[in-house]
Structure formats: structure tokens, C-alpha cells
GROMACS .gro file of C-alpha atoms in nm:
model
  464
    1UNK     CA    1  -0.178  -2.321  -2.062
    2UNK     CA    2  -0.463  -2.128  -1.908
    3UNK     CA    3  -0.559  -1.798  -2.065
    4UNK     CA    4  -0.530  -1.635  -1.724
    5UNK     CA    5  -0.238  -1.637  -1.487
    6UNK     CA    6  -0.246  -1.936  -1.257
    7UNK     CA    7   0.036  -1.801  -1.044
    8UNK     CA    8   0.221  -2.021  -0.803
    9UNK     CA    9   0.311  -1.707  -0.607
   10UNK     CA   10   0.010  -1.501  -0.504
   11UNK     CA   11   0.193  -1.265  -0.270
   12UNK     CA   12   0.525  -1.098  -0.208
   13UNK     CA   13   0.613  -1.274   0.117
   14UNK     CA   14   0.985  -1.354   0.111
   15UNK     CA   15   1.196  -1.584   0.326
   16UNK     CA   16   1.473  -1.432   0.539
   17UNK     CA   17   1.738  -1.559   0.295
   18UNK     CA   18   1.556  -1.397   0.004
   19UNK     CA   19   1.520  -1.070   0.194
   20UNK     CA   20   1.891  -1.063   0.274
   21UNK     CA   21   1.984  -1.148  -0.085
   22UNK     CA   22   1.773  -0.864  -0.226
   23UNK     CA   23   1.902  -0.615   0.032
   24UNK     CA   24   2.267  -0.707  -0.022
   25UNK     CA   25   2.234  -0.706  -0.401
   26UNK     CA   26   2.068  -0.364  -0.401
   27UNK     CA   27   2.345  -0.233  -0.175
   28UNK     CA   28   2.614  -0.367  -0.409
   29UNK     CA   29   2.446  -0.234  -0.723
   30UNK     CA   30   2.413   0.113  -0.568
   31UNK     CA   31   2.782   0.105  -0.473
   32UNK     CA   32   2.882   0.015  -0.829
   33UNK     CA   33   2.660   0.293  -0.967
   34UNK     CA   34   2.821   0.543  -0.728
   35UNK     CA   35   3.164   0.451  -0.864
   36UNK     CA   36   3.035   0.463  -1.224
   37UNK     CA   37   3.132   0.097  -1.270
   38UNK     CA   38   2.789  -0.045  -1.355
   39UNK     CA   39   2.426   0.066  -1.398
   40UNK     CA   40   2.118  -0.119  -1.514
   41UNK     CA   41   1.971   0.153  -1.736
   42UNK     CA   42   2.131   0.128  -2.081
   43UNK     CA   43   2.035   0.490  -2.150
   44UNK     CA   44   2.232   0.618  -1.851
   45UNK     CA   45   2.554   0.429  -1.927
   46UNK     CA   46   2.679   0.660  -2.206
   47UNK     CA   47   2.665   0.958  -1.966
   48UNK     CA   48   2.895   0.793  -1.712
   49UNK     CA   49   3.217   0.857  -1.904
   50UNK     CA   50   3.179   1.235  -1.862
   51UNK     CA   51   3.084   1.182  -1.497
   52UNK     CA   52   3.381   0.955  -1.430
   53UNK     CA   53   3.622   1.196  -1.599
   54UNK     CA   54   3.484   1.497  -1.411
   55UNK     CA   55   3.312   1.672  -1.702
   56UNK     CA   56   2.964   1.621  -1.553
   57UNK     CA   57   2.852   1.676  -1.196
   58UNK     CA   58   2.699   1.410  -0.974
   59UNK     CA   59   2.375   1.607  -0.953
   60UNK     CA   60   2.340   1.638  -1.331
   61UNK     CA   61   2.409   1.268  -1.385
   62UNK     CA   62   2.161   1.175  -1.113
   63UNK     CA   63   1.897   1.392  -1.279
   64UNK     CA   64   1.952   1.211  -1.611
   65UNK     CA   65   1.923   0.874  -1.439
   66UNK     CA   66   1.604   0.970  -1.255
   67UNK     CA   67   1.444   1.112  -1.567
   68UNK     CA   68   1.514   0.796  -1.767
   69UNK     CA   69   1.412   0.557  -1.491
   70UNK     CA   70   1.120   0.690  -1.288
   71UNK     CA   71   0.850   0.597  -1.538
   72UNK     CA   72   0.971   0.238  -1.560
   73UNK     CA   73   0.997   0.199  -1.182
   74UNK     CA   74   0.646   0.317  -1.096
   75UNK     CA   75   0.471   0.243  -1.424
   76UNK     CA   76   0.613  -0.100  -1.502
   77UNK     CA   77   0.835  -0.242  -1.227
   78UNK     CA   78   0.597  -0.198  -0.934
   79UNK     CA   79   0.277  -0.302  -1.119
   80UNK     CA   80   0.443  -0.613  -1.264
   81UNK     CA   81   0.576  -0.718  -0.923
   82UNK     CA   82   0.241  -0.663  -0.753
   83UNK     CA   83   0.043  -0.848  -1.019
   84UNK     CA   84   0.275  -1.149  -1.052
   85UNK     CA   85   0.435  -1.180  -0.709
   86UNK     CA   86   0.777  -1.184  -0.881
   87UNK     CA   87   1.041  -0.911  -0.851
   88UNK     CA   88   1.197  -0.756  -1.161
   89UNK     CA   89   1.507  -0.550  -1.246
   90UNK     CA   90   1.313  -0.226  -1.309
   91UNK     CA   91   1.189  -0.230  -0.950
   92UNK     CA   92   1.522  -0.329  -0.794
   93UNK     CA   93   1.803  -0.187  -1.005
   94UNK     CA   94   1.672   0.133  -1.164
   95UNK     CA   95   1.626   0.293  -0.819
   96UNK     CA   96   1.971   0.177  -0.709
   97UNK     CA   97   2.117   0.346  -1.019
   98UNK     CA   98   1.965   0.673  -0.899
   99UNK     CA   99   2.047   0.625  -0.531
  100UNK     CA  100   2.407   0.524  -0.603
  101UNK     CA  101   2.467   0.827  -0.822
  102UNK     CA  102   2.286   1.053  -0.574
  103UNK     CA  103   2.494   0.950  -0.272
  104UNK     CA  104   2.765   1.213  -0.203
  105UNK     CA  105   2.984   0.966  -0.011
  106UNK     CA  106   3.101   0.620  -0.110
  107UNK     CA  107   2.985   0.458   0.214
  108UNK     CA  108   2.637   0.610   0.181
  109UNK     CA  109   2.563   0.448  -0.156
  110UNK     CA  110   2.533   0.088  -0.029
  111UNK     CA  111   2.335   0.211   0.273
  112UNK     CA  112   2.078   0.379   0.047
  113UNK     CA  113   2.072   0.085  -0.194
  114UNK     CA  114   2.028  -0.165   0.087
  115UNK     CA  115   1.751   0.046   0.237
  116UNK     CA  116   1.566   0.041  -0.096
  117UNK     CA  117   1.599  -0.338  -0.113
  118UNK     CA  118   1.460  -0.365   0.240
  119UNK     CA  119   1.166  -0.139   0.151
  120UNK     CA  120   1.084  -0.361  -0.147
  121UNK     CA  121   1.094  -0.695   0.034
  122UNK     CA  122   0.928  -0.570   0.352
  123UNK     CA  123   0.678  -0.320   0.214
  124UNK     CA  124   0.541  -0.470  -0.107
  125UNK     CA  125   0.367  -0.760   0.065
  126UNK     CA  126   0.162  -0.522   0.278
  127UNK     CA  127   0.071  -0.314  -0.026
  128UNK     CA  128  -0.019  -0.633  -0.211
  129UNK     CA  129  -0.250  -0.751   0.069
  130UNK     CA  130  -0.413  -0.409   0.094
  131UNK     CA  131  -0.483  -0.394  -0.279
  132UNK     CA  132  -0.633  -0.744  -0.283
  133UNK     CA  133  -0.871  -0.647  -0.002
  134UNK     CA  134  -1.020  -0.357  -0.199
  135UNK     CA  135  -1.369  -0.396  -0.354
  136UNK     CA  136  -1.214  -0.350  -0.700
  137UNK     CA  137  -0.915  -0.588  -0.700
  138UNK     CA  138  -0.710  -0.437  -0.980
  139UNK     CA  139  -0.402  -0.651  -0.903
  140UNK     CA  140  -0.590  -0.974  -0.971
  141UNK     CA  141  -0.733  -0.813  -1.284
  142UNK     CA  142  -0.380  -0.735  -1.403
  143UNK     CA  143  -0.311  -1.107  -1.435
  144UNK     CA  144  -0.515  -1.083  -1.756
  145UNK     CA  145  -0.199  -0.931  -1.905
  146UNK     CA  146  -0.020  -1.265  -1.901
  147UNK     CA  147  -0.171  -1.417  -2.217
  148UNK     CA  148  -0.109  -1.129  -2.461
  149UNK     CA  149   0.239  -1.069  -2.320
  150UNK     CA  150   0.345  -1.432  -2.350
  151UNK     CA  151   0.200  -1.503  -2.693
  152UNK     CA  152   0.268  -1.173  -2.868
  153UNK     CA  153   0.621  -1.165  -2.727
  154UNK     CA  154   0.691  -1.487  -2.917
  155UNK     CA  155   0.653  -1.293  -3.243
  156UNK     CA  156   0.945  -1.055  -3.195
  157UNK     CA  157   1.180  -1.261  -3.420
  158UNK     CA  158   0.925  -1.234  -3.703
  159UNK     CA  159   0.929  -0.853  -3.680
  160UNK     CA  160   1.308  -0.847  -3.667
  161UNK     CA  161   1.346  -1.071  -3.973
  162UNK     CA  162   1.090  -0.867  -4.169
  163UNK     CA  163   1.252  -0.532  -4.089
  164UNK     CA  164   1.604  -0.649  -4.170
  165UNK     CA  165   1.558  -0.899  -4.455
  166UNK     CA  166   1.227  -0.808  -4.615
  167UNK     CA  167   0.872  -0.930  -4.652
  168UNK     CA  168   0.926  -1.279  -4.793
  169UNK     CA  169   1.165  -1.401  -4.520
  170UNK     CA  170   0.940  -1.232  -4.264
  171UNK     CA  171   0.626  -1.409  -4.388
  172UNK     CA  172   0.812  -1.742  -4.401
  173UNK     CA  173   0.935  -1.695  -4.043
  174UNK     CA  174   0.581  -1.603  -3.931
  175UNK     CA  175   0.433  -1.914  -4.089
  176UNK     CA  176   0.706  -2.128  -3.931
  177UNK     CA  177   0.632  -1.982  -3.586
  178UNK     CA  178   0.258  -2.032  -3.632
  179UNK     CA  179   0.307  -2.396  -3.732
  180UNK     CA  180   0.536  -2.464  -3.437
  181UNK     CA  181   0.297  -2.294  -3.194
  182UNK     CA  182   0.002  -2.505  -3.315
  183UNK     CA  183   0.220  -2.819  -3.305
  184UNK     CA  184   0.334  -2.746  -2.949
  185UNK     CA  185  -0.023  -2.687  -2.829
  186UNK     CA  186  -0.129  -3.017  -2.987
  187UNK     CA  187   0.160  -3.244  -2.886
  188UNK     CA  188   0.299  -3.084  -2.568
  189UNK     CA  189   0.009  -2.902  -2.396
  190UNK     CA  190   0.205  -2.861  -2.073
  191UNK     CA  191   0.478  -2.659  -2.247
  192UNK     CA  192   0.464  -2.285  -2.319
  193UNK     CA  193   0.336  -2.283  -2.677
  194UNK     CA  194   0.565  -2.004  -2.793
  195UNK     CA  195   0.889  -2.166  -2.677
  196UNK     CA  196   0.978  -2.361  -2.993
  197UNK     CA  197   0.843  -2.081  -3.211
  198UNK     CA  198   1.074  -1.824  -3.051
  199UNK     CA  199   1.370  -2.059  -3.082
  200UNK     CA  200   1.306  -2.114  -3.451
  201UNK     CA  201   1.256  -1.742  -3.514
  202UNK     CA  202   1.576  -1.634  -3.341
  203UNK     CA  203   1.779  -1.909  -3.511
  204UNK     CA  204   1.635  -1.802  -3.847
  205UNK     CA  205   1.739  -1.442  -3.786
  206UNK     CA  206   2.090  -1.537  -3.675
  207UNK     CA  207   2.130  -1.775  -3.970
  208UNK     CA  208   2.026  -1.507  -4.220
  209UNK     CA  209   2.257  -1.250  -4.062
  210UNK     CA  210   2.561  -1.478  -4.046
  211UNK     CA  211   2.498  -1.592  -4.403
  212UNK     CA  212   2.490  -1.234  -4.528
  213UNK     CA  213   2.813  -1.148  -4.344
  214UNK     CA  214   2.993  -1.457  -4.479
  215UNK     CA  215   2.882  -1.378  -4.833
  216UNK     CA  216   3.005  -1.023  -4.790
  217UNK     CA  217   3.346  -1.138  -4.671
  218UNK     CA  218   3.376  -1.378  -4.965
  219UNK     CA  219   3.290  -1.097  -5.206
  220UNK     CA  220   3.552  -0.871  -5.054
  221UNK     CA  221   3.809  -1.149  -5.067
  222UNK     CA  222   3.727  -1.209  -5.435
  223UNK     CA  223   3.784  -0.843  -5.521
  224UNK     CA  224   4.115  -0.822  -5.339
  225UNK     CA  225   3.984  -0.642  -5.031
  226UNK     CA  226   4.048  -0.921  -4.781
  227UNK     CA  227   3.963  -0.868  -4.422
  228UNK     CA  228   4.237  -0.653  -4.277
  229UNK     CA  229   4.394  -0.565  -4.613
  230UNK     CA  230   4.424  -0.199  -4.710
  231UNK     CA  231   4.149  -0.060  -4.932
  232UNK     CA  232   4.280   0.091  -5.254
  233UNK     CA  233   4.329   0.465  -5.228
  234UNK     CA  234   4.228   0.490  -4.860
  235UNK     CA  235   4.517   0.351  -4.660
  236UNK     CA  236   4.273   0.224  -4.398
  237UNK     CA  237   4.176  -0.124  -4.286
  238UNK     CA  238   3.881  -0.294  -4.451
  239UNK     CA  239   3.803  -0.471  -4.124
  240UNK     CA  240   3.509  -0.272  -3.997
  241UNK     CA  241   3.548  -0.186  -3.634
  242UNK     CA  242   3.914  -0.293  -3.611
  243UNK     CA  243   3.990   0.056  -3.488
  244UNK     CA  244   4.368   0.035  -3.507
  245UNK     CA  245   4.438   0.314  -3.753
  246UNK     CA  246   4.654   0.078  -3.961
  247UNK     CA  247   4.822   0.250  -4.251
  248UNK     CA  248   4.793   0.597  -4.095
  249UNK     CA  249   5.051   0.576  -3.818
  250UNK     CA  250   4.797   0.736  -3.582
  251UNK     CA  251   4.624   0.545  -3.305
  252UNK     CA  252   4.245   0.542  -3.333
  253UNK     CA  253   4.114   0.740  -3.032
  254UNK     CA  254   3.809   0.512  -3.005
  255UNK     CA  255   4.032   0.204  -2.987
  256UNK     CA  256   4.231   0.376  -2.713
  257UNK     CA  257   3.911   0.460  -2.523
  258UNK     CA  258   3.777   0.106  -2.559
  259UNK     CA  259   4.104  -0.039  -2.431
  260UNK     CA  260   4.109   0.194  -2.131
  261UNK     CA  261   3.747   0.111  -2.046
  262UNK     CA  262   3.806  -0.265  -2.068
  263UNK     CA  263   4.115  -0.231  -1.848
  264UNK     CA  264   3.920  -0.029  -1.590
  265UNK     CA  265   3.649  -0.294  -1.569
  266UNK     CA  266   3.902  -0.577  -1.539
  267UNK     CA  267   4.067  -0.400  -1.245
  268UNK     CA  268   3.740  -0.439  -1.053
  269UNK     CA  269   3.680  -0.801  -1.151
  270UNK     CA  270   3.615  -0.924  -0.791
  271UNK     CA  271   3.326  -0.677  -0.757
  272UNK     CA  272   3.172  -0.800  -1.081
  273UNK     CA  273   3.211  -1.162  -0.972
  274UNK     CA  274   3.030  -1.080  -0.649
  275UNK     CA  275   2.759  -0.905  -0.848
  276UNK     CA  276   2.717  -1.203  -1.082
  277UNK     CA  277   2.691  -1.438  -0.786
  278UNK     CA  278   2.421  -1.223  -0.625
  279UNK     CA  279   2.211  -1.188  -0.940
  280UNK     CA  280   2.230  -1.560  -1.011
  281UNK     CA  281   2.130  -1.651  -0.655
  282UNK     CA  282   1.831  -1.416  -0.674
  283UNK     CA  283   1.727  -1.568  -1.009
  284UNK     CA  284   1.768  -1.920  -0.866
  285UNK     CA  285   1.531  -1.835  -0.581
  286UNK     CA  286   1.250  -1.797  -0.840
  287UNK     CA  287   1.123  -1.474  -0.685
  288UNK     CA  288   1.283  -1.268  -0.962
  289UNK     CA  289   1.231  -1.246  -1.338
  290UNK     CA  290   1.445  -1.060  -1.588
  291UNK     CA  291   1.160  -0.937  -1.810
  292UNK     CA  292   0.788  -0.892  -1.859
  293UNK     CA  293   0.717  -1.236  -2.005
  294UNK     CA  294   0.959  -1.404  -1.764
  295UNK     CA  295   0.775  -1.271  -1.460
  296UNK     CA  296   0.455  -1.447  -1.565
  297UNK     CA  297   0.639  -1.766  -1.662
  298UNK     CA  298   0.821  -1.781  -1.329
  299UNK     CA  299   0.498  -1.711  -1.143
  300UNK     CA  300   0.350  -2.015  -1.320
  301UNK     CA  301   0.654  -2.228  -1.236
  302UNK     CA  302   0.771  -2.252  -1.600
  303UNK     CA  303   1.138  -2.194  -1.520
  304UNK     CA  304   1.278  -2.366  -1.830
  305UNK     CA  305   1.064  -2.155  -2.061
  306UNK     CA  306   1.160  -1.842  -1.866
  307UNK     CA  307   1.527  -1.928  -1.915
  308UNK     CA  308   1.471  -1.974  -2.287
  309UNK     CA  309   1.300  -1.635  -2.320
  310UNK     CA  310   1.581  -1.454  -2.137
  311UNK     CA  311   1.847  -1.639  -2.337
  312UNK     CA  312   1.701  -1.517  -2.668
  313UNK     CA  313   1.641  -1.169  -2.530
  314UNK     CA  314   2.008  -1.141  -2.436
  315UNK     CA  315   2.110  -1.150  -2.803
  316UNK     CA  316   1.912  -0.834  -2.865
  317UNK     CA  317   2.092  -0.639  -2.593
  318UNK     CA  318   2.443  -0.789  -2.603
  319UNK     CA  319   2.586  -0.550  -2.866
  320UNK     CA  320   2.431  -0.247  -2.697
  321UNK     CA  321   2.569  -0.343  -2.356
  322UNK     CA  322   2.911  -0.430  -2.499
  323UNK     CA  323   2.954  -0.110  -2.700
  324UNK     CA  324   2.825   0.123  -2.427
  325UNK     CA  325   3.044  -0.053  -2.169
  326UNK     CA  326   3.354  -0.013  -2.388
  327UNK     CA  327   3.269   0.349  -2.462
  328UNK     CA  328   3.187   0.451  -2.104
  329UNK     CA  329   3.383   0.218  -1.877
  330UNK     CA  330   3.058   0.113  -1.703
  331UNK     CA  331   2.908  -0.235  -1.733
  332UNK     CA  332   2.552  -0.363  -1.692
  333UNK     CA  333   2.428  -0.473  -1.350
  334UNK     CA  334   2.337  -0.812  -1.498
  335UNK     CA  335   2.614  -0.807  -1.762
  336UNK     CA  336   2.488  -0.947  -2.091
  337UNK     CA  337   2.196  -1.096  -1.885
  338UNK     CA  338   2.297  -1.459  -1.951
  339UNK     CA  339   2.325  -1.487  -1.574
  340UNK     CA  340   1.943  -1.479  -1.551
  341UNK     CA  341   1.865  -1.805  -1.737
  342UNK     CA  342   2.158  -1.979  -1.571
  343UNK     CA  343   2.017  -1.887  -1.232
  344UNK     CA  344   1.665  -2.005  -1.317
  345UNK     CA  345   1.788  -2.353  -1.410
  346UNK     CA  346   2.039  -2.434  -1.137
  347UNK     CA  347   1.922  -2.654  -0.849
  348UNK     CA  348   2.066  -2.467  -0.549
  349UNK     CA  349   2.202  -2.124  -0.447
  350UNK     CA  350   2.561  -2.246  -0.407
  351UNK     CA  351   2.591  -2.359  -0.767
  352UNK     CA  352   2.411  -2.044  -0.880
  353UNK     CA  353   2.662  -1.823  -0.696
  354UNK     CA  354   2.961  -2.003  -0.848
  355UNK     CA  355   2.812  -2.000  -1.198
  356UNK     CA  356   2.705  -1.636  -1.175
  357UNK     CA  357   3.052  -1.525  -1.060
  358UNK     CA  358   3.216  -1.725  -1.339
  359UNK     CA  359   2.982  -1.590  -1.607
  360UNK     CA  360   3.030  -1.224  -1.522
  361UNK     CA  361   3.406  -1.274  -1.488
  362UNK     CA  362   3.418  -1.433  -1.833
  363UNK     CA  363   3.209  -1.152  -1.981
  364UNK     CA  364   3.429  -0.877  -1.840
  365UNK     CA  365   3.749  -1.052  -1.950
  366UNK     CA  366   3.608  -1.112  -2.299
  367UNK     CA  367   3.462  -0.764  -2.346
  368UNK     CA  368   3.736  -0.636  -2.579
  369UNK     CA  369   3.719  -0.952  -2.792
  370UNK     CA  370   3.339  -0.925  -2.812
  371UNK     CA  371   3.374  -0.567  -2.935
  372UNK     CA  372   3.617  -0.673  -3.208
  373UNK     CA  373   3.394  -0.962  -3.319
  374UNK     CA  374   3.090  -0.735  -3.341
  375UNK     CA  375   3.293  -0.496  -3.553
  376UNK     CA  376   3.359  -0.775  -3.805
  377UNK     CA  377   2.994  -0.887  -3.820
  378UNK     CA  378   2.794  -0.578  -3.914
  379UNK     CA  379   2.480  -0.768  -4.015
  380UNK     CA  380   2.475  -0.962  -3.689
  381UNK     CA  381   2.522  -0.636  -3.503
  382UNK     CA  382   2.232  -0.483  -3.694
  383UNK     CA  383   2.022  -0.790  -3.616
  384UNK     CA  384   2.054  -0.722  -3.247
  385UNK     CA  385   1.924  -0.370  -3.299
  386UNK     CA  386   1.627  -0.506  -3.494
  387UNK     CA  387   1.566  -0.765  -3.222
  388UNK     CA  388   1.570  -0.499  -2.954
  389UNK     CA  389   1.327  -0.277  -3.149
  390UNK     CA  390   1.101  -0.576  -3.221
  391UNK     CA  391   1.092  -0.672  -2.852
  392UNK     CA  392   0.985  -0.318  -2.767
  393UNK     CA  393   0.717  -0.312  -3.038
  394UNK     CA  394   0.565  -0.646  -2.941
  395UNK     CA  395   0.567  -0.569  -2.571
  396UNK     CA  396   0.411  -0.227  -2.618
  397UNK     CA  397   0.117  -0.383  -2.804
  398UNK     CA  398   0.093  -0.679  -2.564
  399UNK     CA  399   0.102  -0.462  -2.252
  400UNK     CA  400  -0.156  -0.220  -2.392
  401UNK     CA  401  -0.388  -0.503  -2.499
  402UNK     CA  402  -0.340  -0.685  -2.168
  403UNK     CA  403  -0.405  -0.366  -1.973
  404UNK     CA  404  -0.734  -0.316  -2.155
  405UNK     CA  405  -0.826  -0.677  -2.075
  406UNK     CA  406  -0.746  -0.602  -1.709
  407UNK     CA  407  -0.957  -0.286  -1.730
  408UNK     CA  408  -1.253  -0.486  -1.861
  409UNK     CA  409  -1.206  -0.749  -1.588
  410UNK     CA  410  -1.215  -0.494  -1.307
  411UNK     CA  411  -1.459  -0.238  -1.441
  412UNK     CA  412  -1.627  -0.350  -1.762
  413UNK     CA  413  -1.688  -0.072  -2.010
  414UNK     CA  414  -1.617   0.199  -1.753
  415UNK     CA  415  -1.283   0.036  -1.676
  416UNK     CA  416  -1.189   0.037  -2.045
  417UNK     CA  417  -1.296   0.401  -2.073
  418UNK     CA  418  -1.083   0.506  -1.776
  419UNK     CA  419  -0.771   0.303  -1.855
  420UNK     CA  420  -0.784   0.361  -2.229
  421UNK     CA  421  -0.856   0.728  -2.170
  422UNK     CA  422  -0.555   0.768  -1.940
  423UNK     CA  423  -0.333   0.599  -2.197
  424UNK     CA  424  -0.461   0.824  -2.476
  425UNK     CA  425  -0.420   1.131  -2.256
  426UNK     CA  426  -0.060   1.032  -2.189
  427UNK     CA  427  -0.002   1.007  -2.564
  428UNK     CA  428  -0.164   1.347  -2.627
  429UNK     CA  429   0.051   1.509  -2.356
  430UNK     CA  430   0.374   1.392  -2.520
  431UNK     CA  431   0.418   1.076  -2.308
  432UNK     CA  432   0.525   1.208  -1.967
  433UNK     CA  433   0.509   0.837  -1.875
  434UNK     CA  434   0.700   0.618  -2.121
  435UNK     CA  435   0.467   0.424  -2.350
  436UNK     CA  436   0.555   0.076  -2.222
  437UNK     CA  437   0.485   0.177  -1.862
  438UNK     CA  438   0.182   0.398  -1.931
  439UNK     CA  439  -0.076   0.118  -1.966
  440UNK     CA  440   0.002  -0.070  -1.638
  441UNK     CA  441   0.019   0.265  -1.457
  442UNK     CA  442  -0.322   0.348  -1.604
  443UNK     CA  443  -0.463   0.019  -1.472
  444UNK     CA  444  -0.349   0.101  -1.118
  445UNK     CA  445  -0.472   0.461  -1.139
  446UNK     CA  446  -0.800   0.339  -1.291
  447UNK     CA  447  -0.837   0.076  -1.020
  448UNK     CA  448  -0.791   0.337  -0.747
  449UNK     CA  449  -1.047   0.564  -0.917
  450UNK     CA  450  -1.301   0.282  -0.945
  451UNK     CA  451  -1.258   0.207  -0.575
  452UNK     CA  452  -1.326   0.574  -0.496
  453UNK     CA  453  -1.637   0.566  -0.716
  454UNK     CA  454  -1.750   0.248  -0.538
  455UNK     CA  455  -1.708   0.419  -0.200
  456UNK     CA  456  -1.925   0.704  -0.330
  457UNK     CA  457  -2.187   0.447  -0.443
  458UNK     CA  458  -2.135   0.545  -0.806
  459UNK     CA  459  -1.992   0.215  -0.928
  460UNK     CA  460  -2.060  -0.154  -0.866
  461UNK     CA  461  -1.755  -0.380  -0.911
  462UNK     CA  462  -1.761  -0.641  -1.185
  463UNK     CA  463  -1.819  -0.989  -1.039
  464UNK     CA  464  -1.737  -1.337  -1.159
   0.00000   0.00000   0.00000
């Protein structure tokens, strides 16, 4: 694989079918956000229960959504789309969260969401062409981000294993990933070198977590505290997360809330099936990627590797999405995100639509069961939290390093000074732009500044 992005897509010019798909999907996602049935931002979902039950106003909930989303839209979603030619969920679905919640009338939500989708598919190509025509082409320079993002991202299982199980398992997992990466580069040079390494790392983490949970259950069984049996002197169930209030005669209020939320989501199953179909069709069109690494892989035409990355990533977010959905009665726009890799791999939009509808229907119907299973597997549940934190840590480093590489490509030492300085200033100011989005935003701001300096004859663009 080249150390720079050899993108198959160099622009954001979409076919009519792709434009209609994006517009319709944005309209539907805004409508679901308006009804507090689904949002993309995991941080917004817990606030929707109070909104749905009338304890929070629409304006206050919209303000929360905007505050948690704006940095990712303009600092990460837009730069990633412009630099790769591939759309992403931050650019499409975070704004529809805000617009859907903002709309005072039900009919207005899909209108605003659809309008945003139209702006994206019709306006980004012009902005992309304009940026590429500038003397300092910062969008082409941003393709330097691809190598650190792809290769450092492959290490997130190593971080997760180390944080949860200690240094020795972490070092062993790191050595295993290194060996598999070298082996892949030697034997299968056309394959993304981190693919097998990531697979081995995630399987190692899951194996360690399941093994610890099984050993714990055997220990409890050996001491007479079998799963579901009353604990001596407590009168409560030993099954963590069962939530039934057995032995007390009082129904657990959380179990009651979870049941009501699952029932509410099942009542709107046709809407979720339509949503799953739309997301899968968009993923199948290969103009959309579910994450940072996936955008670069799809741009390079590595759809199988992109599916693998999203499949592993889903395990890190599944417990979070499941628990927040059961607690709030609002699901994720892409569900557990398994619909992404399915869409990448299917050969035509018809199959993608059927598979996407079936996957989201199965997820919604199984939500209560997933919650109960997660309650019985505390180590596995903790593993997902470590995975999620590790993904964030690796991507923050990769995006920062890649942004500095882009800065050097477009402006040499002055570019590094400007971009690095903006990132440091953001840190010193308390991160008004979230850390993951700050570096790409700094590249764009730095690129604009370098173009101004060039116009004033104070800077000569880097060539070559």
C-alpha cells in the first residue's frame, strides 16, 4: 500500500441515485430525531428521555445536540469528506440530529433534513473544486493523513488489552499484531497490512474477557452463589443486570424503564427497517464510510478491509448504544453499525436494502435480550468500554500526526508552525473544538491562511 492516499474518488460528484439516497436518508434521520426515536450522537441520546417525557424543552435539547455535534461536523466530518471524496456520518447525521430536534413541526423535520442532504451532495463538489484550484492545495495535502490513521488505528486492540488485562497480555498482543503486520506486508502486499493484526487483537481481547467471565461464573457456582440464586443475607439476585427485583417483591424501576423503551422502539419497527435499508444502500454505493479509517480505505477501493474495520469497531460501541437506547427509548441512526460492513460487501442496492432492513429489525427486536446478556457478562461489557477509549486514543494521535504531515506537505516548516500552533492554542483555551476534530480544522484554517500569505507575496507554496 502506498504511503499516500491513492484515492479512487478524487471529487464529490455524485450520481442522481446517490444524491436522492443521501437526501432521503437525511430527511428520514431528521424525522426520527424530531420524534426522539433515533439520533446519531451517542452523547445526545441520554437527554432524549427527559425530552420525550416533557421534562426538557425542544430548545434546550437542541442546544445540547448542537454543542456536542458542531465541532465534529466542521472539524472532522467536512474535512474528511473533502480530503477523501467519501461522505461520513458526522457530516450527514450529526446535523440532522440538530435539525430534527430544532424543527417545531413534525412535517418540517424531514424538509430540513432533506435540505441538508441536498446541500451536502450539491455543494461539496464545488467547494472541493475551488479548494483544489488554490495555490496551496490543502485538501490534497490532507491525504497525508491516511497512513498514520490506517496503521495506528490497527493498534487499538493492543491498548484495550493492556488497560483491561495488564502489561504482559498487552505486550503479547502487540507482538502478535506486529508479526502479523510484517507477515501481511511480505506475503499479501495488496492487502491492508493491519487487517489480520486487528482481527487477532480483537479476538484476543474477546477471548480474555469471555474467559474471565466464565471463570467468575464457575467460582460463584462453586461457592453456592449460582447465577440467579439469592445471595446470602441480601435477598437479591446474583445475576448482575437481571433487574427483576427478585426476592424483594418490588419491581426494579430500571427494568420497567428498559422494557418500556424496548416496547416503544418495537412499535416503530417499520421506520427502523426503512432507516436500515437506506443506510445499507448508501454504504453499498461506496461513497460513504462509517469512520475515519474506513473513509480512506473506501477511497482506495479496499471495501473488504473497510468492512472488517467497521465490524470490529461495532463491538466497542454496541454496549453503549444498547444501554443508552434502553434507558432513553431512542436508538442509533445506524443501530449497532453492523449495517455499514454489510452494505460495503453486497453487490447491488436491492440486496443491500433488504439486508439493511432485516439487520435493523433484528437489532430492535433483540434489544432487550442484548441488554440482559450484557448484564451477565460484566468483563465483556467492560471490554467494549476499553475498546471505545482505545479507538479514541489511537485516532487522536493518528489524526494529529497526520495533520502535521499534511501541514508539512502544504507549507513546510511554516505549515507545521501554523497548524501545530492552532492545535496547541485550542488545548490552552480549554478545547473549544474537540481534540479529535481540532487538528483537521487547523489544517483547513492553516491552508486558508497560507493562501492569504501567498496572495500577499509573503509565502511561496511547497512544490513537488
